[in-house]
mmCIF file of C-alpha atoms in Angstrom:
data_model
loop_
_atom_site.group_PDB
_atom_site.id
_atom_site.type_symbol
_atom_site.label_atom_id
_atom_site.label_comp_id
_atom_site.label_asym_id
_atom_site.label_seq_id
_atom_site.Cartn_x
_atom_site.Cartn_y
_atom_site.Cartn_z
ATOM 1 C CA MET A 1 -0.235 -0.114 -0.114
ATOM 2 C CA THR A 2 1.212 3.457 -0.846
ATOM 3 C CA ILE A 3 1.795 6.463 1.144
ATOM 4 C CA THR A 4 -1.561 8.039 -0.390
ATOM 5 C CA ASP A 5 -3.422 5.010 -0.250
ATOM 6 C CA LYS A 6 -2.725 4.904 3.370
ATOM 7 C CA MET A 7 -3.794 8.355 3.631
ATOM 8 C CA LEU A 8 -7.061 7.983 1.974
ATOM 9 C CA SER A 9 -8.093 4.757 3.834
ATOM 10 C CA GLY A 10 -11.078 5.606 6.028
ATOM 11 C CA LEU A 11 -12.216 8.138 3.526
ATOM 12 C CA SER A 12 -15.870 8.364 1.473
ATOM 13 C CA GLN A 13 -15.013 6.950 -2.099
ATOM 14 C CA LYS A 14 -16.022 10.270 -3.059
ATOM 15 C CA LYS A 15 -13.657 12.240 -0.657
ATOM 16 C CA GLN A 16 -10.858 9.399 -2.039
ATOM 17 C CA ASN A 17 -11.927 10.137 -6.073
ATOM 18 C CA THR A 18 -11.195 13.869 -5.107
ATOM 19 C CA ILE A 19 -8.016 13.381 -3.894
ATOM 20 C CA TYR A 20 -6.683 11.589 -5.944
ATOM 21 C CA SER A 21 -7.713 13.020 -8.966
ATOM 22 C CA SER A 22 -6.018 16.023 -7.963
ATOM 23 C CA PHE A 23 -2.845 14.591 -6.636
ATOM 24 C CA ASP A 24 -2.880 13.167 -10.363
ATOM 25 C CA SER A 25 -3.300 16.138 -11.676
ATOM 26 C CA ILE A 26 -0.434 17.926 -9.836
ATOM 27 C CA ASN A 27 1.836 14.925 -10.937
ATOM 28 C CA MET A 28 0.781 15.509 -14.355
ATOM 29 C CA LEU A 29 1.953 19.257 -14.292
ATOM 30 C CA LEU A 30 5.444 18.537 -12.117
ATOM 31 C CA SER A 31 6.324 15.843 -14.370
ATOM 32 C CA VAL A 32 6.988 18.224 -17.207
ATOM 33 C CA LYS A 33 10.361 18.514 -17.746
ATOM 34 C CA ASN A 34 11.048 21.585 -20.186
ATOM 35 C CA PRO A 35 10.533 24.509 -18.079
ATOM 36 C CA LYS A 36 9.470 26.464 -21.016
ATOM 37 C CA VAL A 37 6.947 23.797 -22.189
ATOM 38 C CA ALA A 38 5.660 23.544 -18.394
ATOM 39 C CA ALA A 39 4.893 27.403 -18.547
ATOM 40 C CA SER A 40 2.830 27.092 -21.764
ATOM 41 C CA MET A 41 0.493 24.353 -20.056
ATOM 42 C CA ALA A 42 0.361 25.127 -16.903
ATOM 43 C CA PRO A 43 -2.504 27.744 -17.538
ATOM 44 C CA SER A 44 -4.590 25.646 -19.925
ATOM 45 C CA ALA A 45 -3.940 22.467 -17.395
ATOM 46 C CA VAL A 46 -5.571 24.401 -14.388
ATOM 47 C CA ARG A 47 -8.629 26.057 -16.816
ATOM 48 C CA GLY A 48 -9.495 22.922 -17.620
ATOM 49 C CA LEU A 49 -8.231 20.144 -14.916
ATOM 50 C CA PHE A 50 -8.603 22.026 -12.014
ATOM 51 C CA LEU A 51 -11.414 25.243 -12.492
ATOM 52 C CA GLY A 52 -13.378 22.871 -14.854
ATOM 53 C CA ARG A 53 -13.791 24.722 -17.650
ATOM 54 C CA GLY A 54 -14.939 22.751 -20.337
ATOM 55 C CA GLN A 55 -17.390 20.951 -18.085
ATOM 56 C CA GLY A 56 -19.853 24.135 -18.937
ATOM 57 C CA ALA A 57 -22.489 24.987 -21.492
ATOM 58 C CA GLU A 58 -19.508 27.308 -22.776
ATOM 59 C CA ALA A 59 -15.537 28.293 -22.385
ATOM 60 C CA SER A 60 -13.748 31.073 -23.351
ATOM 61 C CA MET A 61 -10.371 31.368 -24.579
ATOM 62 C CA ARG A 62 -8.306 34.207 -25.604
ATOM 63 C CA ALA A 63 -6.234 34.575 -28.886
ATOM 64 C CA SER A 64 -3.215 35.934 -29.631
ATOM 65 C CA HIS A 65 -1.865 35.475 -32.971
ATOM 66 C CA SER A 66 -1.133 37.647 -35.082
ATOM 67 C CA THR A 67 -2.743 37.556 -38.921
ATOM 68 C CA HIS A 68 -0.364 37.660 -42.128
ATOM 69 C CA PHE A 69 -2.220 39.107 -44.787
ATOM 70 C CA ASP A 70 -0.176 37.628 -48.295
ATOM 71 C CA LEU A 71 0.617 41.170 -50.636
ATOM 72 C CA SER A 72 2.161 39.230 -52.896
ATOM 73 C CA TYR A 73 -0.130 36.770 -54.430
ATOM 74 C CA THR A 74 2.649 34.480 -55.154
ATOM 75 C CA SER A 75 2.185 30.606 -55.725
ATOM 76 C CA GLU A 76 5.323 29.045 -54.423
ATOM 77 C CA PHE A 77 4.524 26.197 -52.344
ATOM 78 C CA PRO A 78 2.874 23.895 -55.705
ATOM 79 C CA GLU A 79 2.384 20.675 -53.164
ATOM 80 C CA MET A 80 0.314 22.554 -51.027
ATOM 81 C CA TYR A 81 -1.375 23.884 -53.786
ATOM 82 C CA GLU A 82 -2.508 20.311 -55.172
ATOM 83 C CA LEU A 83 -3.776 19.762 -51.673
ATOM 84 C CA TYR A 84 -6.004 22.302 -52.148
ATOM 85 C CA ARG A 85 -6.852 21.270 -55.316
ATOM 86 C CA ARG A 86 -7.969 17.973 -54.260
ATOM 87 C CA ALA A 87 -9.782 19.233 -51.111
ATOM 88 C CA VAL A 88 -11.807 21.287 -53.551
ATOM 89 C CA ALA A 89 -12.549 18.334 -55.993
ATOM 90 C CA ASN A 90 -13.613 16.067 -52.791
ATOM 91 C CA GLN A 91 -16.029 18.610 -50.714
ATOM 92 C CA TRP A 92 -19.091 16.112 -49.640
ATOM 93 C CA ASN A 93 -22.489 16.952 -48.410
ATOM 94 C CA GLY A 94 -23.233 15.258 -44.924
ATOM 95 C CA ASP A 95 -26.949 15.707 -45.414
ATOM 96 C CA ARG A 96 -26.720 14.691 -48.628
ATOM 97 C CA ASP A 97 -24.331 11.513 -48.738
ATOM 98 C CA LEU A 98 -25.261 10.104 -45.520
ATOM 99 C CA ASP A 99 -28.200 8.238 -45.325
ATOM 100 C CA TRP A 100 -29.693 9.020 -42.381
ATOM 101 C CA SER A 101 -33.078 6.998 -42.430
ATOM 102 C CA ILE A 102 -30.647 4.219 -41.060
ATOM 103 C CA SER A 103 -31.974 3.108 -37.900
ATOM 104 C CA VAL A 104 -29.165 2.678 -35.106
ATOM 105 C CA ASP A 105 -30.241 -0.342 -32.605
ATOM 106 C CA PRO A 106 -27.475 -1.002 -29.677
ATOM 107 C CA GLU A 107 -29.203 -4.104 -29.018
ATOM 108 C CA ASN A 108 -28.908 -5.105 -32.614
ATOM 109 C CA PRO A 109 -26.336 -8.207 -32.944
ATOM 110 C CA GLU A 110 -26.547 -8.295 -36.763
ATOM 111 C CA ARG A 111 -25.062 -4.576 -36.378
ATOM 112 C CA PRO A 112 -22.762 -3.187 -33.694
ATOM 113 C CA LEU A 113 -21.334 -0.283 -32.521
ATOM 114 C CA MET A 114 -18.670 -1.660 -31.158
ATOM 115 C CA PRO A 115 -17.626 -5.767 -30.681
ATOM 116 C CA LEU A 116 -18.180 -6.643 -26.794
ATOM 117 C CA ASP A 117 -14.407 -7.893 -26.939
ATOM 118 C CA TYR A 118 -12.681 -4.657 -27.787
ATOM 119 C CA LEU A 119 -14.923 -3.542 -24.438
ATOM 120 C CA PRO A 120 -12.674 -4.025 -20.982
ATOM 121 C CA PHE A 121 -15.219 -6.476 -19.372
ATOM 122 C CA PRO A 122 -12.893 -8.973 -18.038
ATOM 123 C CA GLN A 123 -10.575 -6.674 -16.284
ATOM 124 C CA LEU A 124 -13.814 -4.451 -14.770
ATOM 125 C CA GLU A 125 -15.503 -8.057 -13.483
ATOM 126 C CA ALA A 126 -12.080 -8.490 -12.079
ATOM 127 C CA LYS A 127 -13.004 -5.514 -10.158
ATOM 128 C CA GLY A 128 -16.057 -6.941 -8.724
ATOM 129 C CA ILE A 129 -18.580 -5.800 -11.581
ATOM 130 C CA ARG A 130 -21.049 -7.927 -13.240
ATOM 131 C CA PHE A 131 -22.755 -7.181 -16.427
ATOM 132 C CA THR A 132 -25.749 -8.787 -18.051
ATOM 133 C CA PRO A 133 -26.039 -9.427 -21.351
ATOM 134 C CA LYS A 134 -28.343 -6.551 -21.766
ATOM 135 C CA GLU A 135 -25.784 -4.380 -19.897
ATOM 136 C CA LYS A 136 -22.626 -5.243 -22.015
ATOM 137 C CA LEU A 137 -24.500 -3.910 -25.207
ATOM 138 C CA ARG A 138 -25.921 -0.990 -23.515
ATOM 139 C CA PHE A 139 -22.094 -0.307 -22.527
ATOM 140 C CA ALA A 140 -20.948 -1.045 -25.560
ATOM 141 C CA HIS A 141 -23.383 1.966 -27.012
ATOM 142 C CA ASP A 142 -22.230 4.326 -24.218
ATOM 143 C CA TRP A 143 -18.415 3.999 -24.577
ATOM 144 C CA THR A 144 -19.226 4.779 -28.652
ATOM 145 C CA ALA A 145 -21.241 8.114 -27.564
ATOM 146 C CA TRP A 146 -18.056 8.560 -25.103
ATOM 147 C CA SER A 147 -15.901 8.368 -28.341
ATOM 148 C CA ILE A 148 -17.567 9.870 -30.737
ATOM 149 C CA ALA A 149 -18.627 13.002 -28.019
ATOM 150 C CA GLN A 150 -14.851 13.213 -28.070
ATOM 151 C CA PHE A 151 -14.448 13.409 -31.654
ATOM 152 C CA MET A 152 -17.039 15.993 -32.059
ATOM 153 C CA HIS A 153 -14.932 18.387 -29.498
ATOM 154 C CA GLY A 154 -11.942 17.652 -31.092
ATOM 155 C CA GLU A 155 -13.712 18.924 -34.720
ATOM 156 C CA GLN A 156 -14.696 21.734 -32.538
ATOM 157 C CA GLY A 157 -11.539 22.738 -31.732
ATOM 158 C CA ALA A 158 -9.829 21.843 -35.005
ATOM 159 C CA LEU A 159 -12.336 24.268 -36.775
ATOM 160 C CA TYR A 160 -11.480 27.337 -34.791
ATOM 161 C CA ALA A 161 -7.389 26.275 -35.183
ATOM 162 C CA ALA A 162 -7.810 25.585 -38.625
ATOM 163 C CA ALA A 163 -9.459 29.331 -38.696
ATOM 164 C CA GLN A 164 -6.558 30.548 -36.608
ATOM 165 C CA VAL A 165 -3.861 29.022 -39.205
ATOM 166 C CA THR A 166 -5.264 29.996 -41.962
ATOM 167 C CA GLU A 167 -4.485 33.845 -40.699
ATOM 168 C CA SER A 168 -1.709 33.528 -39.260
ATOM 169 C CA VAL A 169 0.839 30.934 -41.927
ATOM 170 C CA GLN A 170 2.616 32.460 -44.556
ATOM 171 C CA TRP A 171 1.891 30.838 -47.852
ATOM 172 C CA LEU A 172 -0.515 31.904 -49.971
ATOM 173 C CA ASP A 173 -1.493 28.069 -50.774
ATOM 174 C CA ALA A 174 -1.565 27.143 -47.161
ATOM 175 C CA LYS A 175 -4.312 29.808 -46.974
ATOM 176 C CA LEU A 176 -5.746 28.495 -49.580
ATOM 177 C CA TYR A 177 -5.834 25.013 -48.555
ATOM 178 C CA GLY A 178 -6.890 25.431 -44.749
ATOM 179 C CA SER A 179 -9.751 27.603 -46.265
ATOM 180 C CA THR A 180 -10.818 23.511 -47.146
ATOM 181 C CA GLN A 181 -10.250 22.425 -43.894
ATOM 182 C CA VAL A 182 -12.169 25.108 -42.346
ATOM 183 C CA MET A 183 -15.063 24.307 -44.306
ATOM 184 C CA ASP A 184 -13.745 20.499 -43.230
ATOM 185 C CA GLU A 185 -13.992 20.833 -39.760
ATOM 186 C CA GLY A 186 -17.279 22.471 -39.509
ATOM 187 C CA ARG A 187 -18.821 19.773 -41.714
ATOM 188 C CA HIS A 188 -17.387 17.097 -39.124
ATOM 189 C CA LEU A 189 -18.598 18.928 -36.228
ATOM 190 C CA GLU A 190 -21.835 19.067 -37.998
ATOM 191 C CA VAL A 191 -22.393 15.013 -38.658
ATOM 192 C CA PHE A 192 -20.708 14.051 -35.594
ATOM 193 C CA PHE A 193 -23.459 15.739 -33.361
ATOM 194 C CA ARG A 194 -26.257 15.118 -35.818
ATOM 195 C CA TYR A 195 -25.333 11.266 -34.922
ATOM 196 C CA LEU A 196 -25.044 11.773 -31.486
ATOM 197 C CA ASP A 197 -28.487 13.684 -31.429
ATOM 198 C CA SER A 198 -30.554 11.585 -33.421
ATOM 199 C CA LYS A 199 -29.077 8.081 -33.158
ATOM 200 C CA MET A 200 -27.357 8.251 -29.905
ATOM 201 C CA ASN A 201 -29.716 10.421 -28.041
ATOM 202 C CA LYS A 202 -26.588 10.910 -25.763
ATOM 203 C CA VAL A 203 -23.650 13.550 -25.460
ATOM 204 C CA TYR A 204 -20.856 13.052 -22.916
ATOM 205 C CA VAL A 205 -18.665 16.230 -22.344
ATOM 206 C CA ILE A 206 -15.465 16.902 -23.097
ATOM 207 C CA ASN A 207 -12.778 14.885 -21.754
ATOM 208 C CA ASP A 208 -10.279 17.241 -19.010
ATOM 209 C CA ASN A 209 -7.201 16.504 -20.855
ATOM 210 C CA LEU A 210 -8.552 17.187 -24.527
ATOM 211 C CA PHE A 211 -9.442 20.448 -22.980
ATOM 212 C CA VAL A 212 -6.567 21.312 -22.330
ATOM 213 C CA ILE A 213 -4.214 20.198 -25.323
ATOM 214 C CA LEU A 214 -6.916 22.532 -27.671
ATOM 215 C CA ASP A 215 -7.136 25.615 -24.709
ATOM 216 C CA ASP A 216 -3.225 25.298 -25.094
ATOM 217 C CA LEU A 217 -2.802 25.507 -28.619
ATOM 218 C CA LEU A 218 -5.640 27.401 -29.124
ATOM 219 C CA THR A 219 -4.231 30.718 -26.916
ATOM 220 C CA ASP A 220 -0.657 29.583 -27.769
ATOM 221 C CA SER A 221 -0.005 33.092 -30.122
ATOM 222 C CA ARG A 222 2.910 31.241 -32.359
ATOM 223 C CA TRP A 223 0.824 29.274 -35.357
ATOM 224 C CA ASP A 224 3.620 26.742 -36.131
ATOM 225 C CA ILE A 225 2.497 25.550 -32.684
ATOM 226 C CA LYS A 226 -1.235 25.998 -33.416
ATOM 227 C CA PHE A 227 -0.189 23.618 -36.449
ATOM 228 C CA LEU A 228 1.819 20.726 -34.626
ATOM 229 C CA GLY A 229 -0.940 20.399 -31.698
ATOM 230 C CA MET A 230 -3.834 20.245 -34.076
ATOM 231 C CA GLN A 231 -2.862 18.980 -37.440
ATOM 232 C CA ILE A 232 -0.337 16.684 -36.157
ATOM 233 C CA MET A 233 -0.610 15.814 -32.527
ATOM 234 C CA VAL A 234 -4.725 15.910 -32.211
ATOM 235 C CA GLU A 235 -5.555 14.812 -35.992
ATOM 236 C CA GLY A 236 -2.824 12.340 -35.488
ATOM 237 C CA LEU A 237 -5.105 10.746 -32.611
ATOM 238 C CA ALA A 238 -8.179 11.330 -34.562
ATOM 239 C CA LEU A 239 -6.936 9.232 -37.281
ATOM 240 C CA GLY A 240 -5.783 6.460 -34.961
ATOM 241 C CA ALA A 241 -9.369 6.713 -33.494
ATOM 242 C CA PHE A 242 -11.184 7.330 -36.787
ATOM 243 C CA SER A 243 -9.674 4.039 -38.439
ATOM 244 C CA THR A 244 -10.482 1.679 -35.145
ATOM 245 C CA PHE A 245 -13.894 2.752 -35.197
ATOM 246 C CA TYR A 246 -14.354 2.456 -38.959
ATOM 247 C CA ASN A 247 -12.528 -0.873 -38.971
ATOM 248 C CA MET A 248 -14.581 -2.382 -35.996
ATOM 249 C CA THR A 249 -17.802 -1.337 -35.726
ATOM 250 C CA LYS A 250 -20.734 -2.746 -38.282
ATOM 251 C CA GLU A 251 -23.000 0.056 -38.016
ATOM 252 C CA PRO A 252 -23.564 1.033 -41.982
ATOM 253 C CA LEU A 253 -24.731 5.040 -40.718
ATOM 254 C CA LEU A 254 -21.454 5.386 -38.709
ATOM 255 C CA LYS A 255 -18.767 3.630 -41.098
ATOM 256 C CA ASN A 256 -19.972 5.638 -44.316
ATOM 257 C CA LEU A 257 -19.090 8.229 -41.843
ATOM 258 C CA LEU A 258 -16.168 7.949 -40.639
ATOM 259 C CA LYS A 259 -15.250 6.883 -44.245
ATOM 260 C CA TYR A 260 -15.405 10.408 -45.366
ATOM 261 C CA VAL A 261 -13.939 11.889 -42.422
ATOM 262 C CA ILE A 262 -11.120 9.760 -42.546
ATOM 263 C CA GLN A 263 -10.315 11.197 -46.499
ATOM 264 C CA ASP A 264 -10.448 14.803 -45.688
ATOM 265 C CA GLU A 265 -8.333 13.795 -41.891
ATOM 266 C CA ALA A 266 -5.833 12.217 -44.613
ATOM 267 C CA ARG A 267 -5.419 15.329 -46.370
ATOM 268 C CA HIS A 268 -5.119 17.305 -43.082
ATOM 269 C CA VAL A 269 -2.115 15.483 -41.824
ATOM 270 C CA HIS A 270 -0.252 15.621 -44.801
ATOM 271 C CA TYR A 271 -1.138 19.715 -44.973
ATOM 272 C CA GLY A 272 0.388 19.794 -41.517
ATOM 273 C CA VAL A 273 3.763 18.202 -42.016
ATOM 274 C CA LEU A 274 4.272 20.010 -45.285
ATOM 275 C CA ALA A 275 4.508 22.961 -43.879
ATOM 276 C CA LEU A 276 6.157 22.230 -40.559
ATOM 277 C CA ARG A 277 8.979 20.485 -42.004
ATOM 278 C CA GLU A 278 9.536 23.369 -44.307
ATOM 279 C CA HIS A 279 9.252 25.408 -40.962
ATOM 280 C CA ILE A 280 11.024 24.215 -38.588
ATOM 281 C CA THR A 281 14.279 22.219 -40.912
ATOM 282 C CA LYS A 282 14.588 26.146 -42.164
ATOM 283 C CA ASN A 283 13.233 28.569 -39.507
ATOM 284 C CA LEU A 284 13.853 27.703 -36.142
ATOM 285 C CA SER A 285 16.953 28.025 -33.609
ATOM 286 C CA ASP A 286 18.385 25.230 -32.071
ATOM 287 C CA SER A 287 16.654 26.254 -29.352
ATOM 288 C CA GLU A 288 13.428 26.824 -30.518
ATOM 289 C CA GLN A 289 13.048 23.148 -31.965
ATOM 290 C CA ARG A 290 13.850 21.806 -28.648
ATOM 291 C CA GLU A 291 11.414 23.566 -26.856
ATOM 292 C CA ARG A 292 8.814 22.181 -29.796
ATOM 293 C CA GLU A 293 10.280 18.369 -29.647
ATOM 294 C CA ASP A 294 9.646 18.913 -25.834
ATOM 295 C CA TRP A 295 6.115 20.155 -26.180
ATOM 296 C CA ALA A 296 5.534 17.421 -28.549
ATOM 297 C CA TYR A 297 6.683 14.292 -26.578
ATOM 298 C CA GLU A 298 4.674 16.080 -23.974
ATOM 299 C CA VAL A 299 1.224 16.675 -25.262
ATOM 300 C CA ALA A 300 2.249 12.836 -26.744
ATOM 301 C CA LEU A 301 2.319 11.323 -22.993
ATOM 302 C CA LEU A 302 -0.927 13.605 -22.122
ATOM 303 C CA MET A 303 -3.075 11.299 -25.141
ATOM 304 C CA ARG A 304 -1.158 8.162 -24.289
ATOM 305 C CA ASN A 305 -1.421 8.597 -20.439
ATOM 306 C CA ARG A 306 -4.585 10.352 -19.822
ATOM 307 C CA PHE A 307 -7.577 9.882 -22.165
ATOM 308 C CA LEU A 308 -8.870 7.523 -19.220
ATOM 309 C CA GLY A 309 -12.911 7.685 -20.100
ATOM 310 C CA ARG A 310 -13.136 8.965 -16.502
ATOM 311 C CA GLU A 311 -16.527 10.048 -17.700
ATOM 312 C CA MET A 312 -17.666 7.334 -18.419
ATOM 313 C CA TYR A 313 -16.684 6.327 -15.211
ATOM 314 C CA TYR A 314 -18.169 8.725 -13.378
ATOM 315 C CA ASP A 315 -21.483 7.656 -15.641
ATOM 316 C CA TRP A 316 -21.082 4.081 -14.714
ATOM 317 C CA PHE A 317 -19.003 3.190 -11.750
ATOM 318 C CA GLU A 318 -19.065 6.026 -9.469
ATOM 319 C CA GLY A 319 -19.824 4.166 -6.144
ATOM 320 C CA ARG A 320 -19.333 0.916 -7.871
ATOM 321 C CA MET A 321 -15.513 1.149 -7.942
ATOM 322 C CA SER A 322 -12.694 3.502 -7.294
ATOM 323 C CA LEU A 323 -11.520 6.200 -9.578
ATOM 324 C CA LYS A 324 -7.928 4.465 -9.308
ATOM 325 C CA ASP A 325 -9.467 1.357 -10.401
ATOM 326 C CA TRP A 326 -11.139 2.597 -13.225
ATOM 327 C CA ASP A 327 -8.111 4.124 -14.705
ATOM 328 C CA GLU A 328 -5.901 1.284 -13.730
ATOM 329 C CA VAL A 329 -8.476 -0.451 -15.992
ATOM 330 C CA ILE A 330 -8.356 1.657 -18.841
ATOM 331 C CA MET A 331 -4.628 1.799 -18.601
ATOM 332 C CA ASN A 332 -3.957 -2.310 -18.769
ATOM 333 C CA ALA A 333 -6.882 -3.007 -20.923
ATOM 334 C CA PRO A 334 -5.973 -4.747 -24.462
ATOM 335 C CA SER A 335 -8.474 -2.157 -26.365
ATOM 336 C CA MET A 336 -6.536 1.140 -25.597
ATOM 337 C CA ALA A 337 -3.131 -1.048 -26.153
ATOM 338 C CA LEU A 338 -4.491 -1.191 -29.827
ATOM 339 C CA PHE A 339 -5.834 2.362 -29.603
ATOM 340 C CA ARG A 340 -2.376 3.605 -28.161
ATOM 341 C CA GLN A 341 -0.405 1.318 -31.040
ATOM 342 C CA ILE A 342 -2.637 2.838 -33.861
ATOM 343 C CA MET A 343 -2.341 6.241 -32.660
ATOM 344 C CA PHE A 344 1.719 6.259 -32.331
ATOM 345 C CA GLN A 345 1.874 4.166 -35.696
ATOM 346 C CA ARG A 346 0.675 7.540 -37.005
ATOM 347 C CA LEU A 347 2.121 9.696 -34.892
ATOM 348 C CA ILE A 348 5.798 9.085 -34.426
ATOM 349 C CA PRO A 349 6.620 8.582 -38.310
ATOM 350 C CA ASN A 350 5.062 12.379 -38.607
ATOM 351 C CA LEU A 351 7.237 13.588 -35.960
ATOM 352 C CA GLU A 352 10.201 12.045 -36.987
ATOM 353 C CA TYR A 353 9.730 13.438 -41.042
ATOM 354 C CA ILE A 354 9.037 16.986 -39.580
ATOM 355 C CA GLY A 355 12.710 17.260 -38.213
ATOM 356 C CA LEU A 356 11.067 17.075 -34.152
ATOM 357 C CA MET A 357 12.566 13.616 -33.387
ATOM 358 C CA SER A 358 16.780 14.191 -33.084
ATOM 359 C CA ASP A 359 18.984 11.558 -30.920
ATOM 360 C CA ARG A 360 18.417 13.882 -27.985
ATOM 361 C CA ILE A 361 14.273 13.330 -27.610
ATOM 362 C CA LYS A 362 14.443 9.794 -29.164
ATOM 363 C CA ALA A 363 16.176 8.417 -25.374
ATOM 364 C CA TYR A 364 12.709 9.838 -23.909
ATOM 365 C CA TYR A 365 10.454 8.042 -26.731
ATOM 366 C CA ALA A 366 12.937 4.983 -26.388
ATOM 367 C CA LYS A 367 12.191 5.225 -21.974
ATOM 368 C CA SER A 368 8.075 5.759 -23.049
ATOM 369 C CA GLY A 369 8.691 2.509 -25.183
ATOM 370 C CA LEU A 370 7.875 4.553 -28.545
ATOM 371 C CA THR A 371 10.806 4.379 -30.820
ATOM 372 C CA GLY A 372 9.257 1.084 -32.102
ATOM 373 C CA PHE A 373 7.275 3.133 -34.653
ATOM 374 C CA LEU A 374 9.418 5.025 -36.113
ATOM 375 C CA GLY A 375 10.539 4.597 -39.741
ATOM 376 C CA GLY A 376 7.273 4.039 -40.348
ATOM 377 C CA LYS A 377 4.835 5.450 -43.315
ATOM 378 C CA ASN A 378 4.358 9.313 -42.652
ATOM 379 C CA ALA A 379 1.224 11.387 -43.850
ATOM 380 C CA THR A 380 3.095 12.147 -47.120
ATOM 381 C CA GLN A 381 3.126 8.188 -48.083
ATOM 382 C CA LEU A 382 -0.533 6.955 -46.591
ATOM 383 C CA THR A 383 -3.880 7.512 -48.546
ATOM 384 C CA SER A 384 -7.303 7.251 -47.515
ATOM 385 C CA ASP A 385 -7.389 3.155 -48.347
ATOM 386 C CA ASP A 386 -4.531 3.056 -46.043
ATOM 387 C CA LEU A 387 -6.067 4.046 -42.934
ATOM 388 C CA THR A 388 -9.213 2.109 -43.515
ATOM 389 C CA ASP A 389 -7.412 -0.846 -44.529
ATOM 390 C CA GLU A 390 -8.296 -3.865 -42.086
ATOM 391 C CA ARG A 391 -5.239 -5.837 -42.638
ATOM 392 C CA GLU A 392 -2.980 -2.426 -40.931
ATOM 393 C CA LEU A 393 -5.598 -3.067 -38.064
ATOM 394 C CA ASN A 394 -5.580 -6.620 -38.050
ATOM 395 C CA LYS A 395 -2.270 -7.158 -37.548
ATOM 396 C CA ALA A 396 -2.289 -4.122 -34.545
ATOM 397 C CA VAL A 397 -5.272 -6.189 -32.819
ATOM 398 C CA THR A 398 -2.673 -9.505 -33.046
ATOM 399 C CA HIS A 399 -0.262 -7.233 -30.601
ATOM 400 C CA ALA A 400 -3.025 -5.873 -28.494
ATOM 401 C CA PHE A 401 -5.369 -9.018 -28.119
ATOM 402 C CA GLY A 402 -3.158 -11.878 -29.165
ATOM 403 C CA GLY A 403 -5.671 -12.086 -32.455
ATOM 404 C CA VAL A 404 -9.054 -11.927 -30.402
ATOM 405 C CA HIS A 405 -11.298 -9.791 -33.005
#
């Protein structure tokens, strides 16, 4: 038993959860090694983790970036202009192109929202939680609703980040492409909310740690931090999650919706690596590059270690098990190992490609067990077909579940 466990013994579970959550948040802040990164993230962490600014009906984030007005009208980034032309040609309409007449029944075994063996039932049962067959289906429904809600919250953040970056970025070709991404993110926000509202009838609040990341990048004045945070980190996280859900769900409307979204997101990450590789390799000093390496590493750990679905815990298990036990279940569940593997399979090669994987920072990733993804395909080498390829998912499933799918 740890010292913290001894301190908490005898308190009510609600008080234990409050103290545990507070210590956990403080430990997260203290774990950030680079003082500049810690100073940058601290205000957002306070707003998200301690003040709960993401738990209300609205949240204000003060932007402080500069707008770059291009008066030369020079096209100097042909690869980015080609992305713009592709984006224009591939716009889709969520109302017209998706069949919203499809009925979504969470208890239909022929069209499961999510395979039951993906969910951590064995680990929860080991903690004394029991489920009836109908409760398992309802839990799968709520887990899917929680996940899609986080997609939706992330897309709203992406909408604002794309608008900010379009203002700030220096290349005209990037501004043209950025305008299409603003449209894409607005459409994604629309279809995810419509799916939750009309098919799931349940919307979860934003995860505190996702709020911290979005608040940090939206309030930072530097356009490349916004780019790095949204186009590489958050979009990389989203692509991993979208690909996992796309390949696992048997619900046809959700599957088709995700296919359209993945097509857009593949372009978004491609756009990010093109702009950042040019900027990082040519315009940043060594100290600026180190700061961005450290920022990306800390956000990577935040995404790996802290997206624990605590909103699901409070909805389902508060009073039945401790928050600490829930965190342990989610961190060790094969389904989360699968999600993390797919996420970092997309993220690490992109960081390597844009120049944020020096030997210095590689040592940190090695300690965290993440260097096995080095040398993989980056966003310039992937198509939307690659991201929806079931063979890639099956490899990850074999690694996480020992072949169970």
